[in-house]
Amino acid sequence: MSTPAKITPKIVVVGSINADFIVEVKALPRANETVMGKSFTTVIGGKGVNQAVAMARLGCDTRMVGAVGDDAFGQQARAYLKTNGVKDEHVETVAAMPTGTAHITVATDGQNTIAVAPGANACVTPEMIEAATHLIAVADVVVVQLEIPLEAVRKALEIARAHGVKAILNPAPVDMAALALMPLADVVTPNDTELSSLTGIEGLGDATLHAALHSLSKAGAGQVVATLGSNGCAALIEGTLIRLPAFRVEAVDATGAGDVFNGALACELAWGRSLIDALEFASAAAAISVSRPSANSAPTRTEVEAFLSETV
């Protein structure tokens, strides 16, 4: 699978910017349990940043819209974005606010728990999004998540719709109020937990999965793609349930794998790929990411193409 011969697509990511504090443990702690960590690292993350970096590493012209605090982590976040080729001219610095943080515990089997303190992310306003209208209007794809205020997410989707720009909504962390945003989203990408929360339908069997995806379609979503972890991913295409199995790799850290999937999916759709081809590429990118430590694990296009050539 080679890069299509067309002008490099433009993607605008409207979302969160965090400093991630990661503790590696043998097993995730239970309620009220203290466990000893094996290691500690700090990296720049947040769903918005993770997705933007994934897109930039895959060759897309990527721009970030969001906010950081006036602290050292905010400066580090800007440097990280620039180092990875993500343009940050519409990342605001919010005075007297800390940059958002995520506190992540990762077990040996790759599973994780995450607690997020939004910090400056909570200060992203519709007015900040309006200031980036000129970027959104000429983008091929706009991507949003739910780690910034819902009214800012809505504004980004409204601007995209007004200018005929494809919009991808990653409804994470899950918020039932996001159901009202479905009619503004061309593609909605919940994971299995988010899908069941939004629809009230549990289970990963074909019938229940079809019903859950169809429920979001009835709510107005253009297309619905569900990420299912080790069970792969699924989508409804012309009313038919399509499932793709996950690529088998040795999992090291699942943190950010969904963000890599979303970034790769957006990138391939922006390139003009079919949904099936985009899902395969995104699945491969996510598989590579879980075989690496930390949320800073997004592969390059060359790495994904090499992986696919060896496994497909």
Short mmCIF file of C-alpha atoms in Angstrom, two decimals:
data_model
loop_
_atom_site.label_atom_id
_atom_site.label_comp_id
_atom_site.label_asym_id
_atom_site.label_seq_id
_atom_site.Cartn_x
_atom_site.Cartn_y
_atom_site.Cartn_z
CA MET A 1 0.00 0.00 0.00
CA SER A 2 1.77 3.14 -1.20
CA THR A 3 0.98 6.79 -0.63
CA PRO A 4 -1.62 8.01 -3.16
CA ALA A 5 -0.37 10.44 -5.79
CA LYS A 6 -2.20 13.59 -4.73
CA ILE A 7 -1.52 16.79 -2.90
CA THR A 8 -0.68 16.16 0.77
CA PRO A 9 -3.99 16.35 2.65
CA LYS A 10 -4.64 18.97 5.28
CA ILE A 11 -6.04 17.88 8.65
CA VAL A 12 -7.07 20.08 11.56
CA VAL A 13 -7.20 18.49 15.01
CA VAL A 14 -9.27 20.31 17.62
CA GLY A 15 -8.58 18.78 20.99
CA SER A 16 -6.61 18.21 24.14
CA ILE A 17 -2.97 18.75 25.02
CA ASN A 18 -1.61 17.03 28.14
CA ALA A 19 1.51 16.08 29.99
CA ASP A 20 1.29 12.33 30.67
CA PHE A 21 2.70 10.90 33.90
CA ILE A 22 3.14 7.16 33.42
CA VAL A 23 3.83 4.52 36.07
CA GLU A 24 4.55 0.96 34.97
CA VAL A 25 3.33 -1.74 37.36
CA LYS A 26 3.11 -5.52 37.38
CA ALA A 27 -0.68 -5.48 37.71
CA LEU A 28 -3.22 -2.66 37.89
CA PRO A 29 -4.18 -1.78 41.49
CA ARG A 30 -7.61 -2.66 42.77
CA ALA A 31 -9.76 -0.13 44.65
CA ASN A 32 -7.91 1.17 47.74
CA GLU A 33 -4.80 -0.84 46.86
CA THR A 34 -1.27 0.59 46.64
CA VAL A 35 1.19 -1.15 44.32
CA MET A 36 4.87 -0.49 43.74
CA GLY A 37 5.79 0.84 40.32
CA LYS A 38 8.58 -0.50 38.13
CA SER A 39 9.30 2.76 36.29
CA PHE A 40 8.08 6.34 35.81
CA THR A 41 8.15 8.50 32.69
CA THR A 42 6.72 11.83 31.59
CA VAL A 43 5.69 12.43 27.97
CA ILE A 44 3.48 14.88 26.10
CA GLY A 45 0.09 13.43 25.22
CA GLY A 46 -3.63 14.07 25.28
CA LYS A 47 -6.00 12.61 22.71
CA GLY A 48 -5.72 15.65 20.48
CA VAL A 49 -1.92 15.67 20.48
CA ASN A 50 -1.64 11.90 20.07
CA GLN A 51 -3.93 11.92 17.05
CA ALA A 52 -2.25 14.95 15.51
CA VAL A 53 1.24 13.46 15.88
CA ALA A 54 0.04 10.18 14.39
CA MET A 55 -1.26 12.05 11.33
CA ALA A 56 1.90 14.10 10.92
CA ARG A 57 4.11 11.01 11.14
CA LEU A 58 1.97 9.43 8.43
CA GLY A 59 2.63 12.34 6.09
CA CYS A 60 -0.37 14.64 6.52
CA ASP A 61 -0.19 18.44 6.82
CA THR A 62 -1.48 18.63 10.40
CA ARG A 63 -2.53 21.64 12.46
CA MET A 64 -3.51 21.66 16.13
CA VAL A 65 -6.18 23.85 17.74
CA GLY A 66 -6.27 23.81 21.54
CA ALA A 67 -4.78 25.32 24.69
CA VAL A 68 -1.87 24.89 27.09
CA GLY A 69 -1.05 26.51 30.42
CA ASP A 70 1.64 29.10 30.98
CA ASP A 71 3.96 26.53 32.55
CA ALA A 72 6.91 24.37 31.61
CA PHE A 73 4.64 21.57 30.36
CA GLY A 74 2.97 23.99 27.97
CA GLN A 75 6.35 24.92 26.53
CA GLN A 76 7.30 21.26 26.27
CA ALA A 77 4.02 20.51 24.48
CA ARG A 78 4.66 23.20 21.87
CA ALA A 79 8.19 21.91 21.31
CA TYR A 80 6.87 18.34 20.97
CA LEU A 81 4.28 19.37 18.39
CA LYS A 82 6.83 21.28 16.34
CA THR A 83 9.39 18.47 16.53
CA ASN A 84 6.78 16.09 15.11
CA GLY A 85 5.73 18.45 12.33
CA VAL A 86 2.41 19.62 13.80
CA LYS A 87 1.73 23.34 13.33
CA ASP A 88 0.67 25.08 16.56
CA GLU A 89 -0.21 28.66 15.60
CA HIS A 90 -3.74 28.12 16.95
CA VAL A 91 -2.67 26.63 20.27
CA GLU A 92 -3.50 29.27 22.89
CA THR A 93 -1.50 29.82 26.09
CA VAL A 94 -3.91 30.38 28.99
CA ALA A 95 -2.56 32.61 31.75
CA ALA A 96 -2.61 31.34 35.35
CA MET A 97 -3.69 27.83 34.29
CA PRO A 98 -1.71 24.59 34.28
CA THR A 99 -1.38 22.48 31.18
CA GLY A 100 -3.67 19.45 31.27
CA THR A 101 -2.28 16.27 32.79
CA ALA A 102 -3.03 12.56 32.46
CA HIS A 103 -2.01 10.14 35.20
CA ILE A 104 -1.54 6.71 33.63
CA THR A 105 -0.88 3.34 35.23
CA VAL A 106 0.28 0.65 32.80
CA ALA A 107 0.38 -3.07 33.66
CA THR A 108 2.83 -5.61 32.26
CA ASP A 109 0.12 -7.01 29.95
CA GLY A 110 -0.34 -3.58 28.36
CA GLN A 111 -3.65 -2.71 30.02
CA ASN A 112 -3.96 0.72 31.63
CA THR A 113 -5.99 3.10 33.75
CA ILE A 114 -6.02 6.86 33.10
CA ALA A 115 -7.17 9.84 35.18
CA VAL A 116 -7.14 13.24 33.47
CA ALA A 117 -6.98 16.73 35.00
CA PRO A 118 -8.04 19.00 32.10
CA GLY A 119 -6.24 22.20 33.12
CA ALA A 120 -6.06 24.59 30.16
CA ASN A 121 -8.04 22.16 28.00
CA ALA A 122 -11.14 23.22 29.94
CA CYS A 123 -10.53 26.78 28.74
CA VAL A 124 -10.93 26.04 25.03
CA THR A 125 -13.86 28.18 23.85
CA PRO A 126 -16.01 28.38 20.71
CA GLU A 127 -14.36 31.74 20.06
CA MET A 128 -10.94 30.04 19.91
CA ILE A 129 -12.35 27.61 17.36
CA GLU A 130 -13.92 30.42 15.32
CA ALA A 131 -10.50 32.06 15.13
CA ALA A 132 -9.31 28.96 13.27
CA THR A 133 -12.19 28.96 10.78
CA HIS A 134 -9.84 29.76 7.90
CA LEU A 135 -7.88 26.56 8.66
CA ILE A 136 -10.94 24.35 9.03
CA ALA A 137 -12.54 25.70 5.86
CA VAL A 138 -9.68 24.48 3.64
CA ALA A 139 -8.99 21.20 5.47
CA ASP A 140 -9.67 17.77 4.00
CA VAL A 141 -10.62 16.39 7.41
CA VAL A 142 -11.31 17.82 10.88
CA VAL A 143 -10.91 15.57 13.93
CA VAL A 144 -12.36 16.22 17.39
CA GLN A 145 -12.55 14.35 20.70
CA LEU A 146 -14.25 15.09 24.05
CA GLU A 147 -11.36 16.20 26.31
CA ILE A 148 -12.26 19.85 25.66
CA PRO A 149 -15.63 21.53 26.40
CA LEU A 150 -18.53 20.20 24.35
CA GLU A 151 -19.50 23.64 23.05
CA ALA A 152 -16.04 23.99 21.49
CA VAL A 153 -16.36 20.55 19.90
CA ARG A 154 -19.76 21.53 18.50
CA LYS A 155 -18.37 24.74 17.04
CA ALA A 156 -15.61 22.83 15.23
CA LEU A 157 -18.15 20.38 13.80
CA GLU A 158 -20.48 23.19 12.76
CA ILE A 159 -17.70 25.04 10.93
CA ALA A 160 -16.63 21.85 9.20
CA ARG A 161 -20.20 21.11 8.10
CA ALA A 162 -20.69 24.69 6.85
CA HIS A 163 -17.63 24.36 4.62
CA GLY A 164 -18.24 20.80 3.43
CA VAL A 165 -15.26 19.38 5.33
CA LYS A 166 -15.33 15.74 6.49
CA ALA A 167 -15.52 15.61 10.29
CA ILE A 168 -14.48 12.71 12.52
CA LEU A 169 -15.78 12.60 16.09
CA ASN A 170 -13.92 10.36 18.52
CA PRO A 171 -16.41 10.32 21.46
CA ALA A 172 -13.81 9.86 24.18
CA PRO A 173 -13.98 10.14 27.08
CA VAL A 174 -17.60 9.13 26.72
CA ASP A 175 -20.26 11.79 27.37
CA MET A 176 -23.95 11.10 26.72
CA ALA A 177 -24.37 14.73 25.65
CA ALA A 178 -22.28 13.84 22.60
CA LEU A 179 -25.32 12.07 21.13
CA ALA A 180 -26.55 15.50 20.11
CA LEU A 181 -23.41 15.93 18.00
CA MET A 182 -23.95 12.81 15.88
CA PRO A 183 -25.76 14.62 13.03
CA LEU A 184 -22.71 16.87 12.60
CA ALA A 185 -20.21 14.01 12.33
CA ASP A 186 -19.37 12.22 9.08
CA VAL A 187 -17.53 9.47 10.97
CA VAL A 188 -17.89 8.52 14.65
CA THR A 189 -15.26 6.28 16.24
CA PRO A 190 -16.18 4.91 19.69
CA ASN A 191 -14.33 2.06 21.33
CA ASP A 192 -16.35 -0.88 22.67
CA THR A 193 -16.93 0.70 26.09
CA GLU A 194 -17.98 4.04 24.61
CA LEU A 195 -20.24 2.31 22.12
CA SER A 196 -22.13 0.43 24.82
CA SER A 197 -22.38 3.55 26.99
CA LEU A 198 -23.78 5.66 24.15
CA THR A 199 -26.27 3.05 22.95
CA GLY A 200 -27.10 0.97 26.03
CA ILE A 201 -26.32 -2.15 23.98
CA GLU A 202 -23.67 -4.50 25.36
CA GLY A 203 -21.82 -7.38 23.79
CA LEU A 204 -19.49 -7.92 20.83
CA GLY A 205 -21.46 -10.56 18.99
CA ASP A 206 -22.45 -9.75 15.42
CA ALA A 207 -26.10 -9.06 16.24
CA THR A 208 -25.46 -6.79 19.23
CA LEU A 209 -22.59 -5.01 17.49
CA HIS A 210 -24.75 -4.40 14.42
CA ALA A 211 -27.54 -3.05 16.62
CA ALA A 212 -25.20 -0.72 18.50
CA LEU A 213 -23.59 0.68 15.36
CA HIS A 214 -27.00 1.09 13.76
CA SER A 215 -28.21 2.95 16.86
CA LEU A 216 -25.57 5.66 16.37
CA SER A 217 -26.36 5.78 12.66
CA LYS A 218 -30.02 6.40 13.54
CA ALA A 219 -28.85 9.18 15.88
CA GLY A 220 -27.41 10.91 12.83
CA ALA A 221 -23.81 9.74 12.48
CA GLY A 222 -22.71 9.40 8.86
CA GLN A 223 -20.55 6.30 9.40
CA VAL A 224 -19.75 4.48 12.62
CA VAL A 225 -16.47 2.68 13.27
CA ALA A 226 -15.95 0.79 16.53
CA THR A 227 -12.50 -0.07 17.84
CA LEU A 228 -12.60 -3.32 19.79
CA GLY A 229 -9.08 -3.75 21.15
CA SER A 230 -7.82 -7.29 20.64
CA ASN A 231 -11.09 -8.05 18.82
CA GLY A 232 -10.16 -5.70 15.98
CA CYS A 233 -12.58 -3.13 14.62
CA ALA A 234 -15.99 -3.04 13.00
CA ALA A 235 -18.12 -0.76 10.84
CA LEU A 236 -21.46 -0.65 9.11
CA ILE A 237 -21.03 -0.25 5.36
CA GLU A 238 -24.31 0.15 3.45
CA GLY A 239 -26.07 -1.52 6.37
CA THR A 240 -23.77 -4.54 6.46
CA LEU A 241 -21.57 -5.29 9.46
CA ILE A 242 -17.92 -5.50 8.45
CA ARG A 243 -15.40 -6.81 10.99
CA LEU A 244 -11.61 -6.70 10.69
CA PRO A 245 -9.55 -8.83 13.11
CA ALA A 246 -6.70 -7.22 15.01
CA PHE A 247 -3.16 -7.85 13.85
CA ARG A 248 -1.40 -10.13 16.33
CA VAL A 249 1.56 -8.51 18.06
CA GLU A 250 3.15 -8.74 21.49
CA ALA A 251 1.43 -6.00 23.49
CA VAL A 252 3.68 -3.76 25.57
CA ASP A 253 1.50 -0.72 26.23
CA ALA A 254 -2.00 -0.06 24.88
CA THR A 255 -1.91 3.61 25.94
CA GLY A 256 -2.76 5.80 22.97
CA ALA A 257 -3.47 2.92 20.58
CA GLY A 258 -6.97 4.23 19.93
CA ASP A 259 -5.52 7.64 19.17
CA VAL A 260 -3.09 6.15 16.68
CA PHE A 261 -5.99 4.27 15.07
CA ASN A 262 -8.03 7.46 14.80
CA GLY A 263 -5.10 9.43 13.44
CA ALA A 264 -4.31 6.81 10.82
CA LEU A 265 -7.97 6.44 9.86
CA ALA A 266 -8.33 10.20 9.40
CA CYS A 267 -5.13 10.35 7.40
CA GLU A 268 -6.16 7.58 5.01
CA LEU A 269 -9.66 8.98 4.51
CA ALA A 270 -8.07 12.35 3.78
CA TRP A 271 -5.89 10.65 1.17
CA GLY A 272 -9.10 9.37 -0.44
CA ARG A 273 -8.86 5.72 0.62
CA SER A 274 -11.97 3.56 0.86
CA LEU A 275 -13.23 2.95 4.40
CA ILE A 276 -12.15 -0.71 4.26
CA ASP A 277 -8.62 0.16 3.18
CA ALA A 278 -8.45 2.94 5.79
CA LEU A 279 -9.54 0.53 8.52
CA GLU A 280 -6.86 -1.99 7.56
CA PHE A 281 -4.17 0.69 7.56
CA ALA A 282 -5.37 2.13 10.88
CA SER A 283 -5.44 -1.34 12.45
CA ALA A 284 -1.84 -1.92 11.38
CA ALA A 285 -0.74 1.45 12.78
CA ALA A 286 -2.46 0.69 16.10
CA ALA A 287 -0.87 -2.77 16.25
CA ILE A 288 2.59 -1.26 15.85
CA SER A 289 1.82 1.28 18.57
CA VAL A 290 0.83 -1.31 21.20
CA SER A 291 4.13 -3.09 20.66
CA ARG A 292 5.92 0.05 21.91
CA PRO A 293 5.93 1.75 25.32
CA SER A 294 4.01 5.00 26.13
CA ALA A 295 1.50 7.05 24.19
CA ASN A 296 4.36 8.42 22.06
CA SER A 297 4.34 5.33 19.87
CA ALA A 298 2.81 6.36 16.55
CA PRO A 299 4.57 4.80 13.55
CA THR A 300 5.61 6.41 10.29
CA ARG A 301 3.98 5.58 6.97
CA THR A 302 7.04 3.61 5.94
CA GLU A 303 6.76 1.48 9.08
CA VAL A 304 3.06 0.78 8.53
CA GLU A 305 3.56 -0.12 4.87
CA ALA A 306 6.42 -2.46 5.79
CA PHE A 307 4.27 -4.08 8.50
CA LEU A 308 1.41 -4.64 6.06
CA SER A 309 3.69 -6.08 3.40
CA GLU A 310 4.96 -8.63 5.91
CA THR A 311 1.61 -9.62 7.41
CA VAL A 312 -1.06 -9.31 4.73
#
